mmCIF file of C-alpha atoms in Angstrom:
data_model
loop_
_atom_site.group_PDB
_atom_site.id
_atom_site.type_symbol
_atom_site.label_atom_id
_atom_site.label_comp_id
_atom_site.label_asym_id
_atom_site.label_seq_id
_atom_site.Cartn_x
_atom_site.Cartn_y
_atom_site.Cartn_z
ATOM 1 C CA MET A 1 -29.250 21.773 4.377
ATOM 2 C CA ALA A 2 -30.345 23.251 1.051
ATOM 3 C CA ALA A 3 -26.834 24.560 0.458
ATOM 4 C CA CYS A 4 -25.607 20.962 0.658
ATOM 5 C CA ALA A 5 -27.991 19.618 -1.981
ATOM 6 C CA ARG A 6 -26.629 17.847 -5.055
ATOM 7 C CA GLN A 7 -29.806 18.042 -7.115
ATOM 8 C CA GLY A 8 -29.558 19.113 -10.727
ATOM 9 C CA LYS A 9 -25.815 18.530 -10.984
ATOM 10 C CA ARG A 10 -23.570 15.922 -12.509
ATOM 11 C CA ALA A 11 -20.378 14.613 -10.986
ATOM 12 C CA LYS A 12 -16.858 13.666 -11.962
ATOM 13 C CA VAL A 13 -14.298 11.585 -10.133
ATOM 14 C CA ILE A 14 -10.566 12.120 -10.653
ATOM 15 C CA LEU A 15 -8.390 9.218 -9.507
ATOM 16 C CA SER A 16 -4.687 9.995 -9.261
ATOM 17 C CA ASN A 17 -2.076 7.280 -9.628
ATOM 18 C CA VAL A 18 0.577 9.922 -8.926
ATOM 19 C CA THR A 19 2.038 9.584 -5.431
ATOM 20 C CA ASN A 20 4.127 12.768 -5.227
ATOM 21 C CA VAL A 21 2.649 15.217 -2.732
ATOM 22 C CA TYR A 22 3.733 18.337 -4.628
ATOM 23 C CA SER A 23 2.185 17.079 -7.872
ATOM 24 C CA ASN A 24 -1.120 16.132 -6.261
ATOM 25 C CA LEU A 25 -1.405 19.394 -4.338
ATOM 26 C CA ALA A 26 -0.590 21.319 -7.524
ATOM 27 C CA LEU A 27 -3.302 19.470 -9.444
ATOM 28 C CA GLU A 28 -5.804 20.037 -6.657
ATOM 29 C CA HIS A 29 -5.023 23.758 -6.653
ATOM 30 C CA TRP A 30 -5.185 23.942 -10.443
ATOM 31 C CA ILE A 31 -8.612 22.283 -10.570
ATOM 32 C CA LEU A 32 -9.965 24.793 -8.067
ATOM 33 C CA ASN A 33 -8.618 27.771 -10.001
ATOM 34 C CA ASN A 34 -9.462 26.612 -13.531
ATOM 35 C CA TRP A 35 -12.636 24.528 -13.427
ATOM 36 C CA ARG A 36 -16.137 25.871 -12.813
ATOM 37 C CA PHE A 37 -18.604 23.998 -10.638
ATOM 38 C CA SER A 38 -21.975 25.541 -11.408
ATOM 39 C CA LYS A 39 -23.172 22.436 -13.279
ATOM 40 C CA PHE A 40 -21.129 19.629 -11.758
ATOM 41 C CA ASP A 41 -19.264 18.599 -8.624
ATOM 42 C CA CYS A 42 -15.972 16.718 -8.497
ATOM 43 C CA LEU A 43 -14.270 14.226 -6.201
ATOM 44 C CA PHE A 44 -10.468 14.116 -6.452
ATOM 45 C CA VAL A 45 -8.854 11.055 -4.834
ATOM 46 C CA TYR A 46 -5.129 10.610 -4.291
ATOM 47 C CA ARG A 47 -2.462 8.984 -2.136
ATOM 48 C CA ASN A 48 1.079 10.127 -1.442
ATOM 49 C CA GLU A 49 4.407 8.611 -0.553
ATOM 50 C CA PRO A 50 5.286 9.395 3.100
ATOM 51 C CA CYS A 51 5.104 13.154 3.676
ATOM 52 C CA VAL A 52 3.914 15.749 6.155
ATOM 53 C CA VAL A 53 1.549 18.514 5.044
ATOM 54 C CA VAL A 54 1.115 21.664 7.124
ATOM 55 C CA GLY A 55 -1.801 24.069 6.927
ATOM 56 C CA ARG A 56 -1.495 27.399 5.150
ATOM 57 C CA PHE A 57 -1.203 29.462 8.348
ATOM 58 C CA GLN A 58 1.016 27.164 10.388
ATOM 59 C CA ASN A 59 4.615 27.258 11.555
ATOM 60 C CA THR A 60 6.372 24.310 9.909
ATOM 61 C CA TRP A 61 9.049 24.042 12.607
ATOM 62 C CA ARG A 62 6.428 24.035 15.371
ATOM 63 C CA GLU A 63 4.351 21.311 13.741
ATOM 64 C CA VAL A 64 6.950 18.999 12.214
ATOM 65 C CA ASN A 65 10.042 17.276 13.518
ATOM 66 C CA VAL A 66 11.977 18.730 10.611
ATOM 67 C CA SER A 67 15.323 17.066 11.320
ATOM 68 C CA ARG A 68 13.675 13.636 11.592
ATOM 69 C CA ALA A 69 11.739 14.173 8.368
ATOM 70 C CA GLN A 70 14.928 15.151 6.564
ATOM 71 C CA ARG A 71 16.842 12.140 7.931
ATOM 72 C CA GLN A 72 14.054 9.800 6.834
ATOM 73 C CA GLY A 73 13.678 11.402 3.417
ATOM 74 C CA VAL A 74 10.085 12.427 4.143
ATOM 75 C CA ASN A 75 8.860 15.392 2.097
ATOM 76 C CA ILE A 76 7.345 18.382 3.873
ATOM 77 C CA ALA A 77 4.685 20.385 2.042
ATOM 78 C CA ARG A 78 2.394 23.325 2.690
ATOM 79 C CA ARG A 79 -1.129 23.321 1.274
ATOM 80 C CA VAL A 80 -3.313 26.283 0.293
ATOM 81 C CA SER A 81 -6.043 25.401 2.801
ATOM 82 C CA GLY A 82 -6.034 26.116 6.518
ATOM 83 C CA GLY A 83 -6.325 23.600 9.315
ATOM 84 C CA GLY A 84 -3.757 21.454 11.042
ATOM 85 C CA THR A 85 -0.810 19.290 10.076
ATOM 86 C CA VAL A 86 -1.360 15.789 8.709
ATOM 87 C CA TYR A 87 0.754 12.793 7.779
ATOM 88 C CA HIS A 88 0.278 11.026 4.433
ATOM 89 C CA ASP A 89 1.562 7.678 3.257
ATOM 90 C CA LEU A 90 0.294 5.007 0.874
ATOM 91 C CA GLY A 91 -1.923 3.640 3.652
ATOM 92 C CA ASN A 92 -3.819 6.932 3.740
ATOM 93 C CA VAL A 93 -6.384 8.097 1.175
ATOM 94 C CA ASN A 94 -7.101 11.775 0.507
ATOM 95 C CA PHE A 95 -10.531 12.849 -0.689
ATOM 96 C CA SER A 96 -11.085 16.344 -2.072
ATOM 97 C CA PHE A 97 -14.711 17.381 -2.660
ATOM 98 C CA PHE A 98 -15.069 20.230 -5.174
ATOM 99 C CA THR A 99 -18.252 22.227 -5.616
ATOM 100 C CA ASP A 100 -19.475 25.766 -6.190
ATOM 101 C CA LYS A 101 -19.212 28.215 -3.311
ATOM 102 C CA PRO A 102 -22.910 28.126 -2.231
ATOM 103 C CA SER A 103 -22.861 24.313 -2.071
ATOM 104 C CA HIS A 104 -19.718 24.041 0.075
ATOM 105 C CA CYS A 105 -20.637 21.714 2.946
ATOM 106 C CA PRO A 106 -17.922 19.707 4.733
ATOM 107 C CA ALA A 107 -20.453 18.196 7.130
ATOM 108 C CA LYS A 108 -22.401 16.685 4.242
ATOM 109 C CA ASN A 109 -19.236 15.239 2.726
ATOM 110 C CA LEU A 110 -18.224 13.606 6.003
ATOM 111 C CA GLN A 111 -21.716 12.230 6.537
ATOM 112 C CA PHE A 112 -21.489 10.670 3.083
ATOM 113 C CA LEU A 113 -18.022 9.239 3.723
ATOM 114 C CA SER A 114 -18.827 7.796 7.144
ATOM 115 C CA LYS A 115 -22.142 6.323 5.962
ATOM 116 C CA THR A 116 -20.487 4.726 2.938
ATOM 117 C CA LEU A 117 -17.903 2.984 5.125
ATOM 118 C CA ASN A 118 -20.252 2.180 8.002
ATOM 119 C CA ASP A 119 -22.889 0.634 5.764
ATOM 120 C CA ARG A 120 -20.449 -1.630 3.952
ATOM 121 C CA HIS A 121 -18.169 -2.646 6.820
ATOM 122 C CA ARG A 122 -20.208 -2.030 9.984
ATOM 123 C CA LEU A 123 -17.708 0.520 11.209
ATOM 124 C CA ALA A 124 -18.642 3.025 13.886
ATOM 125 C CA ILE A 125 -17.196 6.136 12.246
ATOM 126 C CA ASP A 126 -18.575 9.428 13.545
ATOM 127 C CA PRO A 127 -17.901 13.008 12.355
ATOM 128 C CA ASN A 128 -17.430 15.722 14.961
ATOM 129 C CA LYS A 129 -18.038 19.472 14.889
ATOM 130 C CA ARG A 130 -14.436 20.126 13.844
ATOM 131 C CA HIS A 131 -15.039 18.055 10.695
ATOM 132 C CA ASP A 132 -12.852 15.184 11.860
ATOM 133 C CA LEU A 133 -13.774 11.503 11.695
ATOM 134 C CA PHE A 134 -13.411 9.290 14.751
ATOM 135 C CA ILE A 135 -13.777 5.628 15.622
ATOM 136 C CA GLY A 136 -14.506 5.715 19.334
ATOM 137 C CA ASP A 137 -12.076 8.201 20.841
ATOM 138 C CA LYS A 138 -9.463 7.796 18.084
ATOM 139 C CA LYS A 139 -9.152 10.092 15.082
ATOM 140 C CA ILE A 140 -8.905 8.580 11.597
ATOM 141 C CA SER A 141 -9.436 11.703 9.468
ATOM 142 C CA GLY A 142 -8.792 15.445 9.532
ATOM 143 C CA SER A 143 -10.282 18.106 7.260
ATOM 144 C CA ALA A 144 -9.550 21.505 5.763
ATOM 145 C CA SER A 145 -11.167 23.744 3.145
ATOM 146 C CA ARG A 146 -10.389 26.367 0.552
ATOM 147 C CA ILE A 147 -13.074 28.703 -0.818
ATOM 148 C CA ILE A 148 -12.649 31.193 -3.663
ATOM 149 C CA ARG A 149 -15.164 33.190 -5.675
ATOM 150 C CA THR A 150 -15.594 30.565 -8.395
ATOM 151 C CA GLY A 151 -15.544 27.394 -6.327
ATOM 152 C CA SER A 152 -14.383 25.520 -3.268
ATOM 153 C CA PHE A 153 -12.947 22.286 -2.038
ATOM 154 C CA HIS A 154 -13.127 20.404 1.215
ATOM 155 C CA HIS A 155 -10.428 17.783 1.566
ATOM 156 C CA CYS A 156 -9.861 15.136 4.198
ATOM 157 C CA THR A 157 -7.494 12.318 5.006
ATOM 158 C CA LEU A 158 -8.548 8.744 5.773
ATOM 159 C CA LEU A 159 -6.060 6.603 7.671
ATOM 160 C CA VAL A 160 -6.722 3.112 6.372
ATOM 161 C CA ASN A 161 -3.461 1.332 7.143
ATOM 162 C CA SER A 162 -0.914 4.069 7.776
ATOM 163 C CA ASP A 163 2.340 3.792 9.705
ATOM 164 C CA LEU A 164 1.170 5.269 13.016
ATOM 165 C CA VAL A 165 4.614 5.071 14.626
ATOM 166 C CA LYS A 166 6.082 7.170 11.840
ATOM 167 C CA LEU A 167 3.120 9.556 12.033
ATOM 168 C CA PHE A 168 3.625 10.081 15.766
ATOM 169 C CA GLY A 169 7.360 10.691 15.420
ATOM 170 C CA LEU A 170 7.028 13.247 12.625
ATOM 171 C CA LEU A 171 4.127 15.284 14.000
ATOM 172 C CA HIS A 172 6.025 16.504 17.033
ATOM 173 C CA GLY A 173 7.732 19.781 16.264
ATOM 174 C CA ASP A 174 9.202 22.388 18.592
ATOM 175 C CA LYS A 175 6.305 23.555 20.781
ATOM 176 C CA THR A 176 8.532 26.119 22.540
ATOM 177 C CA LEU A 177 8.415 28.441 19.527
ATOM 178 C CA LYS A 178 6.450 31.616 20.266
ATOM 179 C CA GLY A 179 4.256 33.220 17.628
ATOM 180 C CA THR A 180 0.765 33.602 16.215
ATOM 181 C CA ALA A 181 0.689 30.612 13.855
ATOM 182 C CA THR A 182 -2.335 28.319 13.841
ATOM 183 C CA ALA A 183 -1.588 25.334 16.055
ATOM 184 C CA SER A 184 -2.780 21.809 15.341
ATOM 185 C CA VAL A 185 -5.247 20.324 17.821
ATOM 186 C CA PRO A 186 -3.721 17.047 19.020
ATOM 187 C CA SER A 187 -5.927 13.941 19.153
ATOM 188 C CA PRO A 188 -5.264 10.246 19.734
ATOM 189 C CA THR A 189 -4.933 8.784 16.243
ATOM 190 C CA THR A 190 -5.507 5.367 14.778
ATOM 191 C CA SER A 191 -6.214 3.696 11.439
ATOM 192 C CA ILE A 192 -9.208 1.683 10.297
ATOM 193 C CA LEU A 193 -7.267 -1.573 10.197
ATOM 194 C CA SER A 194 -5.636 -0.968 13.580
ATOM 195 C CA VAL A 195 -9.059 -0.706 15.181
ATOM 196 C CA MET A 196 -10.493 -3.692 13.331
ATOM 197 C CA SER A 197 -7.466 -6.007 13.311
ATOM 198 C CA ARG A 198 -8.545 -8.007 16.371
ATOM 199 C CA ASP A 199 -11.843 -8.928 14.752
ATOM 200 C CA LEU A 200 -10.732 -9.323 11.138
ATOM 201 C CA THR A 201 -9.890 -12.520 9.376
ATOM 202 C CA SER A 202 -7.003 -12.369 6.918
ATOM 203 C CA GLN A 203 -9.529 -12.588 4.079
ATOM 204 C CA THR A 204 -11.476 -9.566 5.354
ATOM 205 C CA ARG A 205 -8.263 -7.670 5.972
ATOM 206 C CA ASP A 206 -7.331 -8.136 2.316
ATOM 207 C CA VAL A 207 -10.707 -6.704 1.259
ATOM 208 C CA ILE A 208 -10.412 -3.555 3.368
ATOM 209 C CA SER A 209 -7.553 -1.985 1.456
ATOM 210 C CA THR A 210 -6.979 1.505 0.139
ATOM 211 C CA SER A 211 -7.897 0.430 -3.394
ATOM 212 C CA HIS A 212 -11.130 -1.154 -2.173
ATOM 213 C CA ILE A 213 -12.089 1.976 -0.251
ATOM 214 C CA ILE A 214 -11.280 4.221 -3.216
ATOM 215 C CA ASP A 215 -13.521 2.158 -5.502
ATOM 216 C CA LEU A 216 -16.277 2.002 -2.894
ATOM 217 C CA VAL A 217 -16.289 5.759 -2.247
ATOM 218 C CA ALA A 218 -16.063 6.655 -5.949
ATOM 219 C CA GLU A 219 -18.980 4.371 -6.824
ATOM 220 C CA ASN A 220 -21.161 5.717 -4.008
ATOM 221 C CA TYR A 221 -20.250 9.311 -4.812
ATOM 222 C CA LEU A 222 -21.455 8.949 -8.390
ATOM 223 C CA SER A 223 -24.625 7.250 -7.185
ATOM 224 C CA LEU A 224 -25.520 10.413 -5.247
ATOM 225 C CA TYR A 225 -25.961 12.067 -8.635
ATOM 226 C CA ARG A 226 -27.842 9.069 -10.036
ATOM 227 C CA GLN A 227 -24.895 8.277 -12.263
ATOM 228 C CA ASN A 228 -23.758 4.727 -12.807
ATOM 229 C CA SER A 229 -20.221 3.970 -11.777
ATOM 230 C CA SER A 230 -17.849 4.216 -14.710
ATOM 231 C CA VAL A 231 -14.663 3.641 -12.784
ATOM 232 C CA ILE A 232 -13.541 1.091 -15.374
ATOM 233 C CA ASN A 233 -14.298 3.566 -18.170
ATOM 234 C CA VAL A 234 -11.461 5.967 -17.525
ATOM 235 C CA ASP A 235 -9.546 8.504 -19.615
ATOM 236 C CA LEU A 236 -5.884 9.226 -19.126
ATOM 237 C CA TRP A 237 -5.229 12.801 -18.065
ATOM 238 C CA SER A 238 -3.634 14.833 -20.822
ATOM 239 C CA GLU A 239 -2.942 18.440 -21.687
ATOM 240 C CA GLU A 240 -6.271 18.499 -23.506
ATOM 241 C CA CYS A 241 -8.323 16.762 -20.808
ATOM 242 C CA ASN A 242 -10.661 19.207 -19.059
ATOM 243 C CA GLN A 243 -13.936 19.470 -17.234
ATOM 244 C CA ASP A 244 -15.877 18.892 -20.482
ATOM 245 C CA THR A 245 -14.479 15.391 -20.993
ATOM 246 C CA GLU A 246 -17.301 12.896 -21.439
ATOM 247 C CA SER A 247 -16.093 10.326 -18.902
ATOM 248 C CA ASP A 248 -17.417 10.476 -15.372
ATOM 249 C CA VAL A 249 -14.067 9.190 -14.116
ATOM 250 C CA ILE A 250 -10.654 10.529 -15.099
ATOM 251 C CA LEU A 251 -7.496 8.600 -14.312
ATOM 252 C CA VAL A 252 -4.340 10.619 -13.739
ATOM 253 C CA ASP A 253 -1.046 8.866 -14.476
ATOM 254 C CA LYS A 254 1.023 12.041 -14.836
ATOM 255 C CA VAL A 255 0.382 15.629 -13.861
ATOM 256 C CA PRO A 256 1.106 17.887 -16.870
ATOM 257 C CA ASP A 257 4.163 20.109 -16.472
ATOM 258 C CA LYS A 258 2.091 23.241 -17.059
ATOM 259 C CA ILE A 259 0.182 22.529 -13.837
ATOM 260 C CA LEU A 260 3.230 22.000 -11.617
ATOM 261 C CA ASP A 261 4.375 24.997 -9.590
ATOM 262 C CA PRO A 262 8.030 24.890 -8.438
ATOM 263 C CA HIS A 263 7.202 27.578 -5.867
ATOM 264 C CA HIS A 264 5.218 25.041 -3.843
ATOM 265 C CA GLU A 265 8.379 22.953 -3.395
ATOM 266 C CA SER A 266 10.448 25.946 -2.321
ATOM 267 C CA PHE A 267 11.814 26.899 1.073
ATOM 268 C CA GLU A 268 10.012 30.241 0.727
ATOM 269 C CA TRP A 269 6.597 28.546 0.570
ATOM 270 C CA ILE A 270 7.078 25.536 2.866
ATOM 271 C CA PHE A 271 9.060 27.298 5.598
ATOM 272 C CA GLY A 272 9.081 30.992 4.706
ATOM 273 C CA LYS A 273 5.287 31.253 4.920
ATOM 274 C CA SER A 274 5.442 30.388 8.611
ATOM 275 C CA PRO A 275 4.226 33.433 10.577
ATOM 276 C CA LYS A 276 7.054 35.257 12.348
ATOM 277 C CA PHE A 277 8.153 33.691 15.624
ATOM 278 C CA SER A 278 10.842 33.663 18.270
ATOM 279 C CA LYS A 279 12.866 30.943 19.955
ATOM 280 C CA GLU A 280 14.799 31.116 23.208
ATOM 281 C CA PHE A 281 18.152 29.324 23.411
ATOM 282 C CA GLU A 282 19.831 28.824 26.794
ATOM 283 C CA VAL A 283 23.619 28.630 26.614
ATOM 284 C CA SER A 284 25.917 28.614 29.670
ATOM 285 C CA GLY A 285 23.224 30.181 31.841
ATOM 286 C CA ASN A 286 22.435 32.929 29.332
ATOM 287 C CA VAL A 287 19.179 33.147 27.364
ATOM 288 C CA TYR A 288 19.283 34.312 23.766
ATOM 289 C CA THR A 289 16.079 35.174 21.901
ATOM 290 C CA VAL A 290 16.220 34.495 18.161
ATOM 291 C CA ASN A 291 13.619 36.293 16.036
ATOM 292 C CA VAL A 292 12.568 34.722 12.752
ATOM 293 C CA GLU A 293 10.489 36.138 9.902
ATOM 294 C CA LYS A 294 9.827 34.574 6.488
ATOM 295 C CA GLY A 295 11.989 31.661 7.564
ATOM 296 C CA LEU A 296 15.069 33.865 8.046
ATOM 297 C CA VAL A 297 16.826 34.922 11.249
ATOM 298 C CA ARG A 298 16.167 38.646 11.751
ATOM 299 C CA GLY A 299 17.972 39.198 15.025
ATOM 300 C CA VAL A 300 19.395 37.695 18.211
ATOM 301 C CA ASN A 301 18.474 39.529 21.425
ATOM 302 C CA ASP A 302 17.307 42.415 19.194
ATOM 303 C CA THR A 303 20.801 42.667 17.711
ATOM 304 C CA GLU A 304 21.175 42.376 13.949
ATOM 305 C CA ASN A 305 24.957 42.452 13.979
ATOM 306 C CA CYS A 306 25.798 38.740 14.062
ATOM 307 C CA GLU A 307 26.640 36.037 11.568
ATOM 308 C CA VAL A 308 23.355 34.110 11.635
ATOM 309 C CA VAL A 309 21.170 37.113 10.768
ATOM 310 C CA GLY A 310 19.815 36.726 7.259
ATOM 311 C CA GLN A 311 20.382 32.977 7.239
ATOM 312 C CA ARG A 312 17.639 30.364 7.059
ATOM 313 C CA TYR A 313 16.427 29.329 10.485
ATOM 314 C CA ASP A 314 18.152 26.120 11.571
ATOM 315 C CA PRO A 315 18.129 25.524 15.344
ATOM 316 C CA GLU A 316 21.171 23.250 15.246
ATOM 317 C CA VAL A 317 23.238 25.832 13.379
ATOM 318 C CA ILE A 318 22.087 28.616 15.695
ATOM 319 C CA TYR A 319 22.863 26.639 18.832
ATOM 320 C CA GLN A 320 26.324 25.807 17.509
ATOM 321 C CA PHE A 321 26.873 29.491 16.735
ATOM 322 C CA LEU A 322 25.820 30.544 20.235
ATOM 323 C CA THR A 323 28.074 28.016 21.936
ATOM 324 C CA GLN A 324 31.138 29.206 20.072
ATOM 325 C CA ASP A 325 33.064 32.436 20.516
ATOM 326 C CA HIS A 326 30.754 34.413 18.251
ATOM 327 C CA ILE A 327 28.535 36.152 20.775
ATOM 328 C CA GLU A 328 30.576 39.142 21.876
ATOM 329 C CA ASN A 329 28.305 41.485 19.900
ATOM 330 C CA ILE A 330 25.104 40.033 21.359
ATOM 331 C CA SER A 331 23.987 41.816 24.505
#
């Protein structure tokens, strides 16, 4: 437990009003790479418009119903940490705990988060060994981590009042894909308000909102370091704002352009980083194996001499190709 201690450090809280997933992930990544955490820890809190975020080592097509996401205008992103795929919307709050490498301790962070919520609202939130949070047998939070030489973060979701129907529909990709990508571990999922709705009055339901939980967690986080909450004493993020700013709480209204990384919105990162895989298509009694690497079709039945080779993997396009008179060169 010594590695989880917070003694002798100060803390900062960064609250993002930005709701774009690519901007928030870019800022999170930038903080990890540019700030040093030997003398202070940091809690970064953000929400996103509806989006799906896959883990660094996952196959996007296997985890996400890509066509549904595209039809609904839901962004798909890939983060720099491992772990499974998660759904974000404005009813979900993301907490990212930054610290130095020796102090990295997801279990401690989840104990803090569950205790904060349980003590205030008599919830029965329990962490498990996979660093998820559950109420009963339903999952309300998933976790992942990123550790580098100069620091680390552990981030987790918290489903407060998310659209669970939308979540369920988007987190069902093509499980027939064959490959070595990290697969998400499915669990029954719920939100805090879904569990509590039968026992909540409308007045209580208004209190248990994302903004209330953000304020509650930020205040309790600072109290761990014996710092008074200064959530109302915020600085706007600017090009000059850095880890030496005097405020304990930094409010982000816009992520500076220098921090944004267009690569993280690219096909090459979101889809092309999927480990190589294969997909079998059955057409008119024949089975065709399509091999995909870096998001591009590399061959069909080990043949590279066909029109779809070199194109971005799109199962609808491939199926249409195979059902037309374009398969004479495919043995």
